[in-house]
PDB file of C-alpha atoms in Angstrom:
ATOM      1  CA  UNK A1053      17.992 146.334  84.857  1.00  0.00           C
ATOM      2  CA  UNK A1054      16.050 143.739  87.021  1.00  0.00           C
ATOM      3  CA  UNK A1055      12.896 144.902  88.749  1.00  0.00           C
ATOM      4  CA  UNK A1056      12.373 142.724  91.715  1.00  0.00           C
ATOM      5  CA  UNK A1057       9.333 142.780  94.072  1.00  0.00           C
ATOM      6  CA  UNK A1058       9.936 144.400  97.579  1.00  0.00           C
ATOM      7  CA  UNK A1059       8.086 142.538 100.667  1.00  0.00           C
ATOM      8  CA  UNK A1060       6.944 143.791 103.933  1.00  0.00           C
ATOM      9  CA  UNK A1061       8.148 141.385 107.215  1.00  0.00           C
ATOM     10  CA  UNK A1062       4.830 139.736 106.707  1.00  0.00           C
ATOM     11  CA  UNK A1063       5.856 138.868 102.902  1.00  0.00           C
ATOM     12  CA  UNK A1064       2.920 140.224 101.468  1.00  0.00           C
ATOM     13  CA  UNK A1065       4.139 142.627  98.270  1.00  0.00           C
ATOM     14  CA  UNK A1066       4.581 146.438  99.274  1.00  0.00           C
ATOM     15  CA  UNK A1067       5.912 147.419  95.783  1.00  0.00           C
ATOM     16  CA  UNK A1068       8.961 146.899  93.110  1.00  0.00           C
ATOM     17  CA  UNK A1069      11.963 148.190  93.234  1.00  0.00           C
ATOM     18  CA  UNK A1070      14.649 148.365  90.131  1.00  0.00           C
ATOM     19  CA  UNK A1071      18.279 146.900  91.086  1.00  0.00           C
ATOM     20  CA  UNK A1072      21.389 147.999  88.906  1.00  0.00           C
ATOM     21  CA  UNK A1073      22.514 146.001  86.062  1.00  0.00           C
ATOM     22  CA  UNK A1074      26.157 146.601  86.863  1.00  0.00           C
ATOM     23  CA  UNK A1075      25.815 145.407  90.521  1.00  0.00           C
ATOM     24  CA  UNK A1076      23.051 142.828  90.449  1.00  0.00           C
ATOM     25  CA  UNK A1077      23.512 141.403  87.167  1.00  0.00           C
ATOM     26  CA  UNK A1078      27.191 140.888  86.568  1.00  0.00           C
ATOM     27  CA  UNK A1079      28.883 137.848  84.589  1.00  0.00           C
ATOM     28  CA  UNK A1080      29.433 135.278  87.575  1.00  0.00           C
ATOM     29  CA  UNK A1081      33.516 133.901  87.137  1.00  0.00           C
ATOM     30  CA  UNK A1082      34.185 131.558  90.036  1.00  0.00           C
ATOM     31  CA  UNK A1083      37.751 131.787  89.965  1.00  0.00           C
ATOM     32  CA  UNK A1084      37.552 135.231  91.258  1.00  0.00           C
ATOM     33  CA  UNK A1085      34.990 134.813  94.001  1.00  0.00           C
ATOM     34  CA  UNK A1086      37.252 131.627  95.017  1.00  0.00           C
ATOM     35  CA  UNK A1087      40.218 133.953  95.504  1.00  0.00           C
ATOM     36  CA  UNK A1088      38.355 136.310  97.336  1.00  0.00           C
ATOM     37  CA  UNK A1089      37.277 134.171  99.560  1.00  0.00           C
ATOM     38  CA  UNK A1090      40.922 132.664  99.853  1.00  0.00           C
ATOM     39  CA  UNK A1091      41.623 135.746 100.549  1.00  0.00           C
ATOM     40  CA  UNK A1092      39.214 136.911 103.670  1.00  0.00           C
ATOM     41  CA  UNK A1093      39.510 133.321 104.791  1.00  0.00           C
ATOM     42  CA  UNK A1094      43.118 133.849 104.688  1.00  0.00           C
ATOM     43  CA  UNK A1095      42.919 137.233 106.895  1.00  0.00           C
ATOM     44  CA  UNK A1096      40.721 135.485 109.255  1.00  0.00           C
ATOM     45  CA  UNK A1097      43.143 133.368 110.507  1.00  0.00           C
ATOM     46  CA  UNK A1098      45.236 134.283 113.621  1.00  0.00           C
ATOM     47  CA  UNK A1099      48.830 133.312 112.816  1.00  0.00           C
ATOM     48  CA  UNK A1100      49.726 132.104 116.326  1.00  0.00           C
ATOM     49  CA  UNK A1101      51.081 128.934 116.042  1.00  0.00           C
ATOM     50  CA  UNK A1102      54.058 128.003 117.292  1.00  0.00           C
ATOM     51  CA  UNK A1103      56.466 125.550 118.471  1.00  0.00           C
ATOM     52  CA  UNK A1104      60.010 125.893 120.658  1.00  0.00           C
ATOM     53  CA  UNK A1105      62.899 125.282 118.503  1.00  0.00           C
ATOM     54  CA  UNK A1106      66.515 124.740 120.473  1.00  0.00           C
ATOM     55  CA  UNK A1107      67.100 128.192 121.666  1.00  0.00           C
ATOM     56  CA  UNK A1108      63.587 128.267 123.265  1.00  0.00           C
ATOM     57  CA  UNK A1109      63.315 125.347 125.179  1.00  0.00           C
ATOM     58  CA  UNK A1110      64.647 125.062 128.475  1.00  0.00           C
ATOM     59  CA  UNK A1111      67.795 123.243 130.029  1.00  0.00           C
ATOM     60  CA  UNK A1112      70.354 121.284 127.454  1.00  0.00           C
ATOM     61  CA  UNK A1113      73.272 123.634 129.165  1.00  0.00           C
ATOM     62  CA  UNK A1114      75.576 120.693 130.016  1.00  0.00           C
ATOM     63  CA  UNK A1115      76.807 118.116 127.646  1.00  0.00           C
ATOM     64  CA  UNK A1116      74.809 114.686 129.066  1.00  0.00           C
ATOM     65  CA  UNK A1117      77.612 112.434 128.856  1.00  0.00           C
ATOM     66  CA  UNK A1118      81.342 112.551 127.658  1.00  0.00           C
ATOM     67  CA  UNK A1119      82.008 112.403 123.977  1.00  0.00           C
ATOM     68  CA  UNK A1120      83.937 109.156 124.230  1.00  0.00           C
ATOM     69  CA  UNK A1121      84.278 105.847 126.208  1.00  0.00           C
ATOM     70  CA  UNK A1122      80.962 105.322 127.379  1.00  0.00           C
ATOM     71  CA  UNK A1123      79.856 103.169 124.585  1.00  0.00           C
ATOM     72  CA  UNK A1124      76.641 105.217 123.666  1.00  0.00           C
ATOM     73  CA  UNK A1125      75.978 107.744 121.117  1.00  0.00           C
ATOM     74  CA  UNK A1126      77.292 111.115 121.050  1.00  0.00           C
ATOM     75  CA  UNK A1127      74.824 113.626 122.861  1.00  0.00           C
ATOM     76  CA  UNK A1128      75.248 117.414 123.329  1.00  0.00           C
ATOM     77  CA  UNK A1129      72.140 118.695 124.670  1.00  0.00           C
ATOM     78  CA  UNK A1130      69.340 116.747 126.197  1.00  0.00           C
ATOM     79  CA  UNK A1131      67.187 119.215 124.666  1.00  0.00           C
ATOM     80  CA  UNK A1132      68.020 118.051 121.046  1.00  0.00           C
ATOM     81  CA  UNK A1133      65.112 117.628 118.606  1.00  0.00           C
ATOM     82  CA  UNK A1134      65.541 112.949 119.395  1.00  0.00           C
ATOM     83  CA  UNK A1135      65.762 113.327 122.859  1.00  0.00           C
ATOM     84  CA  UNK A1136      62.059 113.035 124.797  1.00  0.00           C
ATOM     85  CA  UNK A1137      61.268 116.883 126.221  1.00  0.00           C
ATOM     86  CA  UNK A1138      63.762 118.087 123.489  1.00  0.00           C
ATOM     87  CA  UNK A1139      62.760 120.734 120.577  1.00  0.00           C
ATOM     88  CA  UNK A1140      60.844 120.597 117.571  1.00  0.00           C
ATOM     89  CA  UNK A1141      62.108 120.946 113.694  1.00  0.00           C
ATOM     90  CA  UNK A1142      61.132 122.442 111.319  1.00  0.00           C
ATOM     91  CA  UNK A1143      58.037 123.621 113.256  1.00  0.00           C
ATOM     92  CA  UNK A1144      55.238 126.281 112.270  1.00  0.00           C
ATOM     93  CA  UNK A1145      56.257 129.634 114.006  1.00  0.00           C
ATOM     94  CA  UNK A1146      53.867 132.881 113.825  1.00  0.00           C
ATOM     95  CA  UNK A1147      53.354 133.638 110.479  1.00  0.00           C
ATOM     96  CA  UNK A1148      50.360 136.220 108.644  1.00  0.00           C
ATOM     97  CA  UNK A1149      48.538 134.273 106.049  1.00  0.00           C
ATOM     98  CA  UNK A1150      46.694 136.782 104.682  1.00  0.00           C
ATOM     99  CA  UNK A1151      47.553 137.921 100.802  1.00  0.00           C
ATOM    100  CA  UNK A1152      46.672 141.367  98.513  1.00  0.00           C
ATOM    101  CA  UNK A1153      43.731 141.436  96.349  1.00  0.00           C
ATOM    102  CA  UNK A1154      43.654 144.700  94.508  1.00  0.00           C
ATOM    103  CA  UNK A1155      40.564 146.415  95.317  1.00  0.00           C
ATOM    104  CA  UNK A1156      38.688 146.185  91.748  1.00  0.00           C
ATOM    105  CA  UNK A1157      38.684 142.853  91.999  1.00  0.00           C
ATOM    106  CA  UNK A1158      37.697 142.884  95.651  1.00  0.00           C
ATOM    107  CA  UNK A1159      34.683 144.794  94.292  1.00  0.00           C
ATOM    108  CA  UNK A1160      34.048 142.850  90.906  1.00  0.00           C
ATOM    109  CA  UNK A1161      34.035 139.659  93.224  1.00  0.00           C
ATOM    110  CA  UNK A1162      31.185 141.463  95.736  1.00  0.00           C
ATOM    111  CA  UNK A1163      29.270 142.711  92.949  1.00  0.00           C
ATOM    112  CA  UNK A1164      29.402 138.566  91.080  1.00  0.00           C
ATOM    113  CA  UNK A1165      28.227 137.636  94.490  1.00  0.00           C
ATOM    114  CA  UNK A1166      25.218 139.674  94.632  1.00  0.00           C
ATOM    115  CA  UNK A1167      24.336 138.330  91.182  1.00  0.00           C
ATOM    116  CA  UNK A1168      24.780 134.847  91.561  1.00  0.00           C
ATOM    117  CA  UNK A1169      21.839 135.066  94.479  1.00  0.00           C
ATOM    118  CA  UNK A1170      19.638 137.209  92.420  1.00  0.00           C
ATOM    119  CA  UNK A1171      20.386 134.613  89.542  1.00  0.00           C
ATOM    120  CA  UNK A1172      19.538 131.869  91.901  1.00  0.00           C
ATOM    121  CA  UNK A1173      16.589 133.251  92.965  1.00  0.00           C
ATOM    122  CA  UNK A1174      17.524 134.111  96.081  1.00  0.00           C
ATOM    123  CA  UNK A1175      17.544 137.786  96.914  1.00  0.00           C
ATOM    124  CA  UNK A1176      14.553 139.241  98.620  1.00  0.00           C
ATOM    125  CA  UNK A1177      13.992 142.699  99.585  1.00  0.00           C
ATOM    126  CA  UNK A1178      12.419 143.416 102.409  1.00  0.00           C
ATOM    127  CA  UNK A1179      11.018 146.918 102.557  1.00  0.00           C
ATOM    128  CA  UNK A1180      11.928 146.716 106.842  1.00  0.00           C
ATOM    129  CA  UNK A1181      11.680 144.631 110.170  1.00  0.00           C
ATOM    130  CA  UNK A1182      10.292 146.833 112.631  1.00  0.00           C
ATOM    131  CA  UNK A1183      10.162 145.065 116.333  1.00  0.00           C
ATOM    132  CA  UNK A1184       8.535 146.110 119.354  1.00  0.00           C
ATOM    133  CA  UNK A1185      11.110 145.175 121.077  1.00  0.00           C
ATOM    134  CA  UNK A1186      14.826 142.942 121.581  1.00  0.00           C
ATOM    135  CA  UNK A1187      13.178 139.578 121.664  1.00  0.00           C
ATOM    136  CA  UNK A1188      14.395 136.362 119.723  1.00  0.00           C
ATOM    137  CA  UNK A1189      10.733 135.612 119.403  1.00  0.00           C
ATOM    138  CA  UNK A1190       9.639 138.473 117.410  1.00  0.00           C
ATOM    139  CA  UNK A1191      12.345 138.098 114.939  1.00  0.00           C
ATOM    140  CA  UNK A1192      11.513 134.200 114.640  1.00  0.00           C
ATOM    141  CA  UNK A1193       8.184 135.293 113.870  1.00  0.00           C
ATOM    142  CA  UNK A1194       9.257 137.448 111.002  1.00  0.00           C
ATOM    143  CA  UNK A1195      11.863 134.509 109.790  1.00  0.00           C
ATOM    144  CA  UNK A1196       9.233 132.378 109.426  1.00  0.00           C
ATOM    145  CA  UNK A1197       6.982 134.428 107.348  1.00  0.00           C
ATOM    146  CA  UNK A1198       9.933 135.470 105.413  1.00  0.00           C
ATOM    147  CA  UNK A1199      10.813 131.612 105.099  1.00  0.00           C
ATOM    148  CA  UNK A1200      14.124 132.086 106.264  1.00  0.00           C
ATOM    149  CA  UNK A1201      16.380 129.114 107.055  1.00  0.00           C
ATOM    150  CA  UNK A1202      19.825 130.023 106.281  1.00  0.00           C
ATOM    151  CA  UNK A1203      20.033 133.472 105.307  1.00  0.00           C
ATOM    152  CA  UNK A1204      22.510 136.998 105.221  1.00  0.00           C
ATOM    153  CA  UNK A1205      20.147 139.741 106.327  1.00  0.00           C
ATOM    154  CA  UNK A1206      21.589 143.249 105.292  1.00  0.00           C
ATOM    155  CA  UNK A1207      20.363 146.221 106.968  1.00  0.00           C
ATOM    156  CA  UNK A1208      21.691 150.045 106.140  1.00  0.00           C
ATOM    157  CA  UNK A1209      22.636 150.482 109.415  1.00  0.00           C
ATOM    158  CA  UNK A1210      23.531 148.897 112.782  1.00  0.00           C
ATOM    159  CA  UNK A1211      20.516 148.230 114.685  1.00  0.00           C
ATOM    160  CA  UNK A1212      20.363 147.371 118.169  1.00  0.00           C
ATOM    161  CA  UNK A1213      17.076 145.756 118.822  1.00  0.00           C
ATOM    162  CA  UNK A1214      17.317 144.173 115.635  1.00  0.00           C
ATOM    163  CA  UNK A1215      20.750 142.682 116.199  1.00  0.00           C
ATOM    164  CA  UNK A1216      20.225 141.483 119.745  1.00  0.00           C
ATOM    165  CA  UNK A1217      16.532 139.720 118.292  1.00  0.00           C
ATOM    166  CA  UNK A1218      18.375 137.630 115.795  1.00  0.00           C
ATOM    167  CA  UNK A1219      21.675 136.656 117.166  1.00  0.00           C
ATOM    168  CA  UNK A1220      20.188 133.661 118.989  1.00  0.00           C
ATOM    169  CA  UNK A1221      18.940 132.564 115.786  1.00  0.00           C
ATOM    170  CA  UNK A1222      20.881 129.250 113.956  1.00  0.00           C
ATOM    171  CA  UNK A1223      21.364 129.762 110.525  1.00  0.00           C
ATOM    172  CA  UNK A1224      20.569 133.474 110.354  1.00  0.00           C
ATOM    173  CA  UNK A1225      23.187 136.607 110.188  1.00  0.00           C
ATOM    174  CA  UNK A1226      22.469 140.051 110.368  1.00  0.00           C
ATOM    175  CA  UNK A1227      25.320 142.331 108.682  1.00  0.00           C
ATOM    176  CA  UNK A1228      24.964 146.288 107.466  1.00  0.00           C
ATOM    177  CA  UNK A1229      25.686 147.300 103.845  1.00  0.00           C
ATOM    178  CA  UNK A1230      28.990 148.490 104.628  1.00  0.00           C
ATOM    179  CA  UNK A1231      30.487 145.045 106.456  1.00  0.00           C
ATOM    180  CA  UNK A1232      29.233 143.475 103.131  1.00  0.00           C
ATOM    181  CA  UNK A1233      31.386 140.991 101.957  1.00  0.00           C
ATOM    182  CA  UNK A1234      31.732 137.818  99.735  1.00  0.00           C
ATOM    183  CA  UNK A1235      32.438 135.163 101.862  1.00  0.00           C
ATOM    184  CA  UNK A1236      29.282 135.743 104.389  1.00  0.00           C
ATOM    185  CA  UNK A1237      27.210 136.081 100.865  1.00  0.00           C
ATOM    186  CA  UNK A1238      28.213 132.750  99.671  1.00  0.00           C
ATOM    187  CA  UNK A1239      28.036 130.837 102.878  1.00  0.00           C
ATOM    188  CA  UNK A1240      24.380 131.530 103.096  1.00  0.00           C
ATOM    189  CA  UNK A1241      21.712 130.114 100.399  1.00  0.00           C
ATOM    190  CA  UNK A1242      19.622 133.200 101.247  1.00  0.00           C
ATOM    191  CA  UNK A1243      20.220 137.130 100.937  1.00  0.00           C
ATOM    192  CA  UNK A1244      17.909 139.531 102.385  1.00  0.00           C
ATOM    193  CA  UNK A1245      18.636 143.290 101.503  1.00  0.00           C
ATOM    194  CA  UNK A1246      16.265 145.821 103.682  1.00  0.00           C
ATOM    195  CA  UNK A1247      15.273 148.521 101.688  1.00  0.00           C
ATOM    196  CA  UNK A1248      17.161 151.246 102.695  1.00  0.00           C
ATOM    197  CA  UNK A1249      20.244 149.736 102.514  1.00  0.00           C
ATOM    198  CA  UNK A1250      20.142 149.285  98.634  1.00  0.00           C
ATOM    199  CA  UNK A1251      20.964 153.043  98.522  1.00  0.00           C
ATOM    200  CA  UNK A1252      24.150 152.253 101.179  1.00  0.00           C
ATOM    201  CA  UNK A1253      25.341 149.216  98.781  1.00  0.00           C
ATOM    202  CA  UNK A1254      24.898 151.666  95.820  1.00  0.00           C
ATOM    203  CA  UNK A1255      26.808 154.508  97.501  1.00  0.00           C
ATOM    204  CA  UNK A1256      29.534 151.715  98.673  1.00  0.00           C
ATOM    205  CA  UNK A1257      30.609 150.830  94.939  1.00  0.00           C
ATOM    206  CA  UNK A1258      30.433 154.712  93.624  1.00  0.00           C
ATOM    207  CA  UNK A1259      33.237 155.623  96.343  1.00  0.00           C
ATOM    208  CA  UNK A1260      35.214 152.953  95.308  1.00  0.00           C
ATOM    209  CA  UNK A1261      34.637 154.242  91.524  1.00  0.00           C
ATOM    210  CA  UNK A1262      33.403 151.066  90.259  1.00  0.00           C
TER     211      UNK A1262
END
């Protein structure tokens, strides 16, 4: 087990704390974090897309011209896919993109994530960021102590005053252990777990029986 040193929001050392091997120290295998991601990337995406095919697009009820003796092509709609203001072929429709991942591998894939930033040196737990009140400022004050550029900041719970202080902050994200997932791990180079919500990440992976 790895015993990592727990900081107040000043980053001056308040103790140690011991993180579990089988979370925090698990064989990293990129080609399951990259279908993760695929995967929550893939769920992301709205689906909406679309395009009017013939039997959307207005007009085309009367043939433009006789079939024969005018010396031009044959035409039966002047909604046909060559025709200016006609429809589209072939076209994207609504569609959902997103794909199953079976839930160990949903979990293995969280748990490689937390151990690639403790591998990379950079996980730091904070032991909490108390603020006197909703203010970016406060929180910028307690980034920059922390050294925080671009960084996931996990707390155990949803706090208000903390979440309206550091939403006007570029680069920084505040999550809770539960809304924990892969994708907003990897796209920041720093993790920040509070305290308290070690116990809520812990508690996460024994319901899931992992």
């Amino acid at each position: 087990m790895a015993t990592v040193k727990v900081y107040d929001q000043n980053k001056q050392e308040s103790g140690e704390v011991t993180l579990a091997s089988d979370v925090f120290e698990v064989e990293v295998r990129p080609e399951i974090l990259h279908l993760v991601v695929r995967a929550q990337m893939a769920a992301k995406r709205a689906g909406t897309h679309m395009v009017k095919t013939r039997a959307l697009v207005s007009g085309g009820g009367v043939k433009p011209w006789k079939q024969k003796g005018t010396g031009r092509a044959r035409a039966g709609s002047n909604r046909s896919p060559v025709w200016r203001g006609g429809a589209v072929i072939f076209g994207p429709s609504p569609r959902d993109y997103s794909f199953k991942v079976n839930s160990k591998v949903r979990t293995l894939a969280l748990k490689m994530a937390l151990s690639s930033r403790l591998a990379e040196d950079s996980l730091l737990v904070v032991k909490e960021i108390a603020l006197p009140e909703a203010k970016t400022k406060h929180f910028a004050k307690v980034a920059a102590a922390l050294g925080l550029t671009k960084a996931l900041i996990v707390a155990p719970g949803a706090d208000e005053t903390l979440c309206r202080s550091a939403r006007n902050i570029p680069g920084l994200t505040l999550t809770t252990a539960d809304n924990l997932s892969v994708l907003e791990i990897l796209r920041h180079k720093q993790l920040v777990l509070l305290e308290g919500a070690l116990e809520t990440v812990a508690a996460r992976f024994a319901r899931k029986g992992a």
